[in-house]
PDB file of C-alpha atoms in Angstrom:
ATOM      1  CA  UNK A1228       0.000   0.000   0.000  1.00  0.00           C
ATOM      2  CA  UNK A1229       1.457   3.181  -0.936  1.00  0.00           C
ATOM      3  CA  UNK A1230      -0.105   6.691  -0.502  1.00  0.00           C
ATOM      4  CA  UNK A1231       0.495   9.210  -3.205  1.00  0.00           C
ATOM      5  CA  UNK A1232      -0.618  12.983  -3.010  1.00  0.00           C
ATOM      6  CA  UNK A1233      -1.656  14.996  -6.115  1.00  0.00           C
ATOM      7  CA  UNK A1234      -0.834  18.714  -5.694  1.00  0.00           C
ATOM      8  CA  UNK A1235      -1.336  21.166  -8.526  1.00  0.00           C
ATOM      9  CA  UNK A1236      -2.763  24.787  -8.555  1.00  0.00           C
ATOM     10  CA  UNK A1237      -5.964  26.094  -8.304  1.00  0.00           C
ATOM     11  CA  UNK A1238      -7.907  24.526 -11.333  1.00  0.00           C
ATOM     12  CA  UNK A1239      -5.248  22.150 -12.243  1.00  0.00           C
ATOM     13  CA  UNK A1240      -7.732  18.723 -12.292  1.00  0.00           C
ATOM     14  CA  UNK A1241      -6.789  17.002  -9.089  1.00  0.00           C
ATOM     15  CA  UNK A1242     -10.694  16.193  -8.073  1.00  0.00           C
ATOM     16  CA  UNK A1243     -10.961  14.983 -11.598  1.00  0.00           C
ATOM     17  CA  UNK A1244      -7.578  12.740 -11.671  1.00  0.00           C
ATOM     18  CA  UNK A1245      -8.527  11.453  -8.474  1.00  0.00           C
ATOM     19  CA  UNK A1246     -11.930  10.443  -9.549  1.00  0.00           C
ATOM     20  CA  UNK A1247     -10.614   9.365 -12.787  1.00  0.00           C
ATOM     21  CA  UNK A1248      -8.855   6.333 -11.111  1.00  0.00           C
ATOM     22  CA  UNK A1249     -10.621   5.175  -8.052  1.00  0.00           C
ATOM     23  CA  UNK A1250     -12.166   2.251  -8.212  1.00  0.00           C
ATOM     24  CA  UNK A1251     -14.585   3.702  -5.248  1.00  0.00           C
ATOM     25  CA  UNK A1252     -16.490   6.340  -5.288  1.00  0.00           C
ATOM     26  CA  UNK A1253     -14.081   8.929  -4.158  1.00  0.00           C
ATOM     27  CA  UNK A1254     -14.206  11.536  -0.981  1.00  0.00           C
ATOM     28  CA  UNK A1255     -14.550  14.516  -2.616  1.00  0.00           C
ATOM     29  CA  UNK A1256     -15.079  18.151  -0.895  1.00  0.00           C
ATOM     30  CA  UNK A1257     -15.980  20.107  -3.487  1.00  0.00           C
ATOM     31  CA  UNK A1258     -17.969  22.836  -2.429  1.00  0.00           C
ATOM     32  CA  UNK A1259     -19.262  25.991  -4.808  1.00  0.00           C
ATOM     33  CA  UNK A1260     -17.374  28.538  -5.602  1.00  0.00           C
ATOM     34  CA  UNK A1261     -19.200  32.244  -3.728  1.00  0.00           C
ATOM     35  CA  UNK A1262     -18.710  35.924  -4.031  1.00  0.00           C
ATOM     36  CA  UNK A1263     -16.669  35.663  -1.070  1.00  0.00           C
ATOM     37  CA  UNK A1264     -13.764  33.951  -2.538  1.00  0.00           C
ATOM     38  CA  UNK A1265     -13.763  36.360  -5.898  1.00  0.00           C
ATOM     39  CA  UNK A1266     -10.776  38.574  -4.534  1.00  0.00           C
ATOM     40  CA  UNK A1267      -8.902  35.613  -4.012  1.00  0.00           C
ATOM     41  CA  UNK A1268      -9.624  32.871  -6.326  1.00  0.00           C
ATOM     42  CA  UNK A1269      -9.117  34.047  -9.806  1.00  0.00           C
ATOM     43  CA  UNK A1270     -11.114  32.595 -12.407  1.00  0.00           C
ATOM     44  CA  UNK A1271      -9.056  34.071 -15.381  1.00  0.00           C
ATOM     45  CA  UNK A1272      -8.017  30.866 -17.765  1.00  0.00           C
ATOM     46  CA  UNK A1273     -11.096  28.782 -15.852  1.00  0.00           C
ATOM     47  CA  UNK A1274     -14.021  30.952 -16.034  1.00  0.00           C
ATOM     48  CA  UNK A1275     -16.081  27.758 -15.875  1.00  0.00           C
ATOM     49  CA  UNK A1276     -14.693  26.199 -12.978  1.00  0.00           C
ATOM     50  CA  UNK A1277     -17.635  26.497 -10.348  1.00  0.00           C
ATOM     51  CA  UNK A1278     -16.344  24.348  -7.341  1.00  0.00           C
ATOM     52  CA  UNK A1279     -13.204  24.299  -5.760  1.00  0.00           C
ATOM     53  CA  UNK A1280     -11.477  21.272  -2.577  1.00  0.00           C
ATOM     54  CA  UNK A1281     -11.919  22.797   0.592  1.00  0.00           C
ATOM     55  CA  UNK A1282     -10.023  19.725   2.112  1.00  0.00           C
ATOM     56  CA  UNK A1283      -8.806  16.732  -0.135  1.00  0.00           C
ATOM     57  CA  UNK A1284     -10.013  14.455  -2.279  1.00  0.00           C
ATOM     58  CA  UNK A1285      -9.158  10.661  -1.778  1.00  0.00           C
ATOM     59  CA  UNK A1286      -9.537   7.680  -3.674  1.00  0.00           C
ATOM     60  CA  UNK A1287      -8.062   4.387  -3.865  1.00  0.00           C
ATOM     61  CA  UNK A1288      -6.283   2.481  -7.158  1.00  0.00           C
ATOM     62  CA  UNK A1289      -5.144  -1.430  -7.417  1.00  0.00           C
ATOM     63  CA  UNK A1290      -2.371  -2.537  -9.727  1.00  0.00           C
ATOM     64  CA  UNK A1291      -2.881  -6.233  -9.120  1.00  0.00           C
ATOM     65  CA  UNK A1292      -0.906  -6.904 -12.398  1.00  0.00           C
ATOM     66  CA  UNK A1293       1.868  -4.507 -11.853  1.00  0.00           C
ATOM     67  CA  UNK A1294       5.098  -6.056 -11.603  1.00  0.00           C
ATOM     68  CA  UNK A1295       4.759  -5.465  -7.596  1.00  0.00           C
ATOM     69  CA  UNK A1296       0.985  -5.591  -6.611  1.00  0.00           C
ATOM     70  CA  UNK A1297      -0.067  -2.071  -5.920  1.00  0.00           C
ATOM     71  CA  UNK A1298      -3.044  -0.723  -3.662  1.00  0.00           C
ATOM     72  CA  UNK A1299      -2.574   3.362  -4.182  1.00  0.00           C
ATOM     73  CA  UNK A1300      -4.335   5.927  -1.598  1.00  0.00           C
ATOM     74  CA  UNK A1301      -4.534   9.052  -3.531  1.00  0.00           C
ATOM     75  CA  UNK A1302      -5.106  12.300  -1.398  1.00  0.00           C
ATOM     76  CA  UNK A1303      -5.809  15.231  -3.816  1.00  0.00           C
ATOM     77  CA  UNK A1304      -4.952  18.670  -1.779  1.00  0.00           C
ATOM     78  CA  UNK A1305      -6.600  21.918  -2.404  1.00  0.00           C
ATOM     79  CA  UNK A1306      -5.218  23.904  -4.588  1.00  0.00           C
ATOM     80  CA  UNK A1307      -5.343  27.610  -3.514  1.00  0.00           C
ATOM     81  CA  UNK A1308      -1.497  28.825  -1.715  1.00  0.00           C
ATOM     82  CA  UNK A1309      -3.579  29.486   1.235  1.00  0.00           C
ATOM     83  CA  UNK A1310      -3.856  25.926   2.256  1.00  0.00           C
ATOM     84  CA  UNK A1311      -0.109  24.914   2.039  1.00  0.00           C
ATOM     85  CA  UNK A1312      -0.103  23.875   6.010  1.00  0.00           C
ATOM     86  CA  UNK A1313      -2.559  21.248   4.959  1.00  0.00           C
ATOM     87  CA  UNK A1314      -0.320  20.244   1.964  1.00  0.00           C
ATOM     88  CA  UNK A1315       2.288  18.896   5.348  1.00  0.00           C
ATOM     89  CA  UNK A1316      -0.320  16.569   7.064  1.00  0.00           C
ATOM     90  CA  UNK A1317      -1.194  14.855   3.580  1.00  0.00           C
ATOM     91  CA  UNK A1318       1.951  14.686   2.655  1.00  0.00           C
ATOM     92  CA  UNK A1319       2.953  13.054   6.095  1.00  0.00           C
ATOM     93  CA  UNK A1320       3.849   9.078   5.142  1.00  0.00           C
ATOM     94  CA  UNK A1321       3.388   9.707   1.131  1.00  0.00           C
ATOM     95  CA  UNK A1322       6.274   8.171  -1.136  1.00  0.00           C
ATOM     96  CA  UNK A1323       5.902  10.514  -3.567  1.00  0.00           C
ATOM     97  CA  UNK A1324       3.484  13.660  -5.264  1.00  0.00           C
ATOM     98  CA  UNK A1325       2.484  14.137  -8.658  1.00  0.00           C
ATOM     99  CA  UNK A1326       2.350  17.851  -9.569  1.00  0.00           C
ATOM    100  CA  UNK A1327      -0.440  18.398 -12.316  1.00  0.00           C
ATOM    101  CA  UNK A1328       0.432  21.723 -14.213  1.00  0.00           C
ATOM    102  CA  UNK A1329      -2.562  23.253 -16.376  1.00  0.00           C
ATOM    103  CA  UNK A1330       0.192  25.592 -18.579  1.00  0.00           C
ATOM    104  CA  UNK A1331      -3.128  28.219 -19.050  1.00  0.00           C
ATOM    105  CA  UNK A1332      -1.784  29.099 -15.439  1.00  0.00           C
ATOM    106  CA  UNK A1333       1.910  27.910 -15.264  1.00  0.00           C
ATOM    107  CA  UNK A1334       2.406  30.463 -12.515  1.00  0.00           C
ATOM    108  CA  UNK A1335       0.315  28.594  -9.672  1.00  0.00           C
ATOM    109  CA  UNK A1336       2.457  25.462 -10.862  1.00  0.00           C
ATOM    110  CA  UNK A1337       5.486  27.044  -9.018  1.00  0.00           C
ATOM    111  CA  UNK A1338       4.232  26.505  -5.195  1.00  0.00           C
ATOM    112  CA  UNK A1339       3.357  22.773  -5.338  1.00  0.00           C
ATOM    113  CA  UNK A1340       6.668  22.301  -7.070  1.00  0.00           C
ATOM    114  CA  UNK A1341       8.704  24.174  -4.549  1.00  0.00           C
ATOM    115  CA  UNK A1342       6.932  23.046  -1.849  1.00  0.00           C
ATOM    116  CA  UNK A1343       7.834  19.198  -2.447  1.00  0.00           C
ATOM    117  CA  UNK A1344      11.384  20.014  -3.553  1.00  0.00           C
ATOM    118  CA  UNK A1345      11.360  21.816  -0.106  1.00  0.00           C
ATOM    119  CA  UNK A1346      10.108  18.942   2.288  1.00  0.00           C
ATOM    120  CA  UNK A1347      12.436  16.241  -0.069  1.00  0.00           C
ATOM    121  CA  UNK A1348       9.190  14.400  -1.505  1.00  0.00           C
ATOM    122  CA  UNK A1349       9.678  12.826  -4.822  1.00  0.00           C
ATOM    123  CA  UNK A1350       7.739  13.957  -7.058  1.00  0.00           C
ATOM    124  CA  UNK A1351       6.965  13.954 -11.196  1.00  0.00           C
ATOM    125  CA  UNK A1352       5.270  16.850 -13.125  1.00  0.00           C
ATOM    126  CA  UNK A1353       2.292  15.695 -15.233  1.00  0.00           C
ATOM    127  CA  UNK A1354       0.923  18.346 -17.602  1.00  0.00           C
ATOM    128  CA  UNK A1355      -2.645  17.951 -17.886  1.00  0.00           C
ATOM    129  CA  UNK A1356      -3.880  19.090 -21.663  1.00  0.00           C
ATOM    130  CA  UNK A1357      -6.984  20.410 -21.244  1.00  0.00           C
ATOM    131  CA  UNK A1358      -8.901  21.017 -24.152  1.00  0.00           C
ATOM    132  CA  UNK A1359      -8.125  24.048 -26.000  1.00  0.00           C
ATOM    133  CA  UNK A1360      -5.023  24.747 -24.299  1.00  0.00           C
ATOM    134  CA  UNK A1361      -1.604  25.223 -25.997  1.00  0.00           C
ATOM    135  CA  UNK A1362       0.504  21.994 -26.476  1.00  0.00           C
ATOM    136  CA  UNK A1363       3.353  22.583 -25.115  1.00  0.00           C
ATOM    137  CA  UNK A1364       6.274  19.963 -24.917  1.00  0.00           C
ATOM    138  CA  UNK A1365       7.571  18.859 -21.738  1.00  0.00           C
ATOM    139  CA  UNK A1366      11.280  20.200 -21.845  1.00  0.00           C
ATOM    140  CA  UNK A1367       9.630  23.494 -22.418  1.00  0.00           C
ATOM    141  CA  UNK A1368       7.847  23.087 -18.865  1.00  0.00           C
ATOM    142  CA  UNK A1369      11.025  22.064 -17.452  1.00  0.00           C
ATOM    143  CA  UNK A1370      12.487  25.138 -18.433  1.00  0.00           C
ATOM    144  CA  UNK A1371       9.997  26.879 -17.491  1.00  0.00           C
ATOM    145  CA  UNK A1372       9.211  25.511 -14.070  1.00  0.00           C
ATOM    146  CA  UNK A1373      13.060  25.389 -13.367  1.00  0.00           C
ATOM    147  CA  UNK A1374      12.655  21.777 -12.722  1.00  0.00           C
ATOM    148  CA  UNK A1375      15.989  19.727 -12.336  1.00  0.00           C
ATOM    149  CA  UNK A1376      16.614  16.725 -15.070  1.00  0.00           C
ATOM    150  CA  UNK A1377      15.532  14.359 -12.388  1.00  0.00           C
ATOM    151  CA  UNK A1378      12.383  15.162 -12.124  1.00  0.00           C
ATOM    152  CA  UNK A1379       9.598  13.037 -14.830  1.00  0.00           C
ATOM    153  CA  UNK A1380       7.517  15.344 -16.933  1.00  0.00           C
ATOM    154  CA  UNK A1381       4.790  13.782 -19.078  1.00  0.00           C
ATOM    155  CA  UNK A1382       1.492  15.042 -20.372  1.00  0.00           C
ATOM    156  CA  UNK A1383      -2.023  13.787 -19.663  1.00  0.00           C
ATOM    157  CA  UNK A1384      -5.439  14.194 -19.760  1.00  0.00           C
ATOM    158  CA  UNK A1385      -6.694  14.185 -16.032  1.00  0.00           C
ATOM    159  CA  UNK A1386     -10.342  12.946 -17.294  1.00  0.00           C
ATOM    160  CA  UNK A1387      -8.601   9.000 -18.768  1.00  0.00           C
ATOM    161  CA  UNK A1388      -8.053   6.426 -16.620  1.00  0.00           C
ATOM    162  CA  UNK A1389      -5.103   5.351 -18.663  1.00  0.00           C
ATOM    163  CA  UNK A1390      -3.426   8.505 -18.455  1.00  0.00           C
ATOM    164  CA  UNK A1391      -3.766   8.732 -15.256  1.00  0.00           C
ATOM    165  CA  UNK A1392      -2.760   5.687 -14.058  1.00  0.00           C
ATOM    166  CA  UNK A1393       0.318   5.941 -16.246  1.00  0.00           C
ATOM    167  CA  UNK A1394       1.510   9.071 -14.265  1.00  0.00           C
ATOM    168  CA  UNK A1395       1.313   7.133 -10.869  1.00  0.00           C
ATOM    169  CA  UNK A1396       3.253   4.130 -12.014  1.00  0.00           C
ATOM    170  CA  UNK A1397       5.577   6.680 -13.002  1.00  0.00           C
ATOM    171  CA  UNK A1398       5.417   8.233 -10.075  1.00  0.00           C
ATOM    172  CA  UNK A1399       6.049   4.752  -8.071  1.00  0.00           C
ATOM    173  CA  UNK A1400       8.980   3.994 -10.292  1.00  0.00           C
ATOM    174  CA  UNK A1401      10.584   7.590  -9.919  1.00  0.00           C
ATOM    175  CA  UNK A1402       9.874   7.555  -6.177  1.00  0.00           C
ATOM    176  CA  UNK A1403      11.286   4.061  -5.774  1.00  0.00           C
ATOM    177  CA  UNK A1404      14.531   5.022  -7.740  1.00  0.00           C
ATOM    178  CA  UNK A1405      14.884   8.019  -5.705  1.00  0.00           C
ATOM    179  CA  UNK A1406      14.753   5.921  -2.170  1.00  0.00           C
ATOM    180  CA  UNK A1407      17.164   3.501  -3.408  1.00  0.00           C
ATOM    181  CA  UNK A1408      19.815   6.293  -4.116  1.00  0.00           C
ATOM    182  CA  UNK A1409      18.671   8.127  -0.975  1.00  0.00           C
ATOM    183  CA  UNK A1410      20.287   4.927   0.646  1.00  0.00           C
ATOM    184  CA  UNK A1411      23.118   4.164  -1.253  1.00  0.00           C
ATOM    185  CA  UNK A1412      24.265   7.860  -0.602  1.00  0.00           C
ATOM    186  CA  UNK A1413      23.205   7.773   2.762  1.00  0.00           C
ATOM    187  CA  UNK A1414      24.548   4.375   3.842  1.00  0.00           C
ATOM    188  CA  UNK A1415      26.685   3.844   6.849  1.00  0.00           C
ATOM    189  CA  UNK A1416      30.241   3.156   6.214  1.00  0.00           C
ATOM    190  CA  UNK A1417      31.277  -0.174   6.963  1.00  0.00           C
ATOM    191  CA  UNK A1418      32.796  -1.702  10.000  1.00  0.00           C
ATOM    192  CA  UNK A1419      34.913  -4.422  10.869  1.00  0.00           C
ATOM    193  CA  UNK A1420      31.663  -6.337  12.117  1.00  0.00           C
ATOM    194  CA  UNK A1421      30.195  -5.677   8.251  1.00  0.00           C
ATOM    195  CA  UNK A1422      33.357  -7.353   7.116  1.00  0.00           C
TER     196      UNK A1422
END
């Protein structure tokens, strides 16, 4: 069992990744969008969106026919800056976050991203293409996002099953690879009782 977060700004598709995978009805706390929160929730780029996570999302995912059974626990974090404390208790006991970047807003990208390069969580950038959007190719998001060469970036559609499942096995293999070096590196030298 492995618990994965999915961060991403304010419109990104997290609700809609998470419900995209779980095979149960997902907890979802969506709640409408009011008058109060127009100073400081922009719309602009998602003047549609009517509903924003006042919590998290969560839903569940099983690999059985991954080369390792899987059982995934996928909390989906709200998106808005203001609710970056939060982002530490889901994150607490997660082997790794998937960042989803809408590029219509690239700037609320750069939080989530700093925030898990911050606390040391693995994590892989998945842009999500929403329809109409600008195609733009992953290096270009590296760039943009100043994101180091370790770091998976691959594209999506937050709304396919497929897709997402793709991004969290390559989330899983990233995050594995990462805690394997993380060892190695940080390994005790040997003694003579090693020997």
């Amino acid at each position: 069992m492995l618990k994965i977060v999915i961060a991403g700004g304010f419109g990104a598709g997290k609700t809609t990744a998470v419900g995209a995978v779980s095979e149960i009805t997902p907890l979802s706390t969506e709640e409408y969008l009011t008058e109060a929160s127009a100073d400081v929730d922009s719309l602009a780029g998602i003047e549609a969106k009517q509903t924003t996570t006042v919590a998290f999302d969560f839903g569940r995912l099983s690999l059985p026919d991954a080369p390792v059974p899987l059982e995934l626990f996928l909390f989906g974090t709200p998106g808005q800056d203001r609710f970056v404390d939060l982002w530490y208790d889901l994150s607490r006991g997660a082997v790794g976050a998937v960042v989803l970047v809408d590029t219509r807003r690239l700037e609320s990208s750069f939080t989530p991203v700093s925030f898990f390069e911050d606390i040391g969580l693995p994590f892989v950038v998945a842009i999500n293409q929403f329809d109409g959007a600008h195609r733009y190719h992953p290096e270009q998001v590296r760039t943009a996002l100043e994101l180091s060469a370790s770091v998976p970036v691959v594209t999506c559609d937050a709304r396919d099953p497929n897709h997402v499942a793709g991004v969290l096995l390559t989330l899983v293999d990233h995050a594995v690879k990462n805690t394997s070096a993380s060892r190695v590196r940080h390994a005790p030298p040997p003694t003579l009782q090693d020997a």
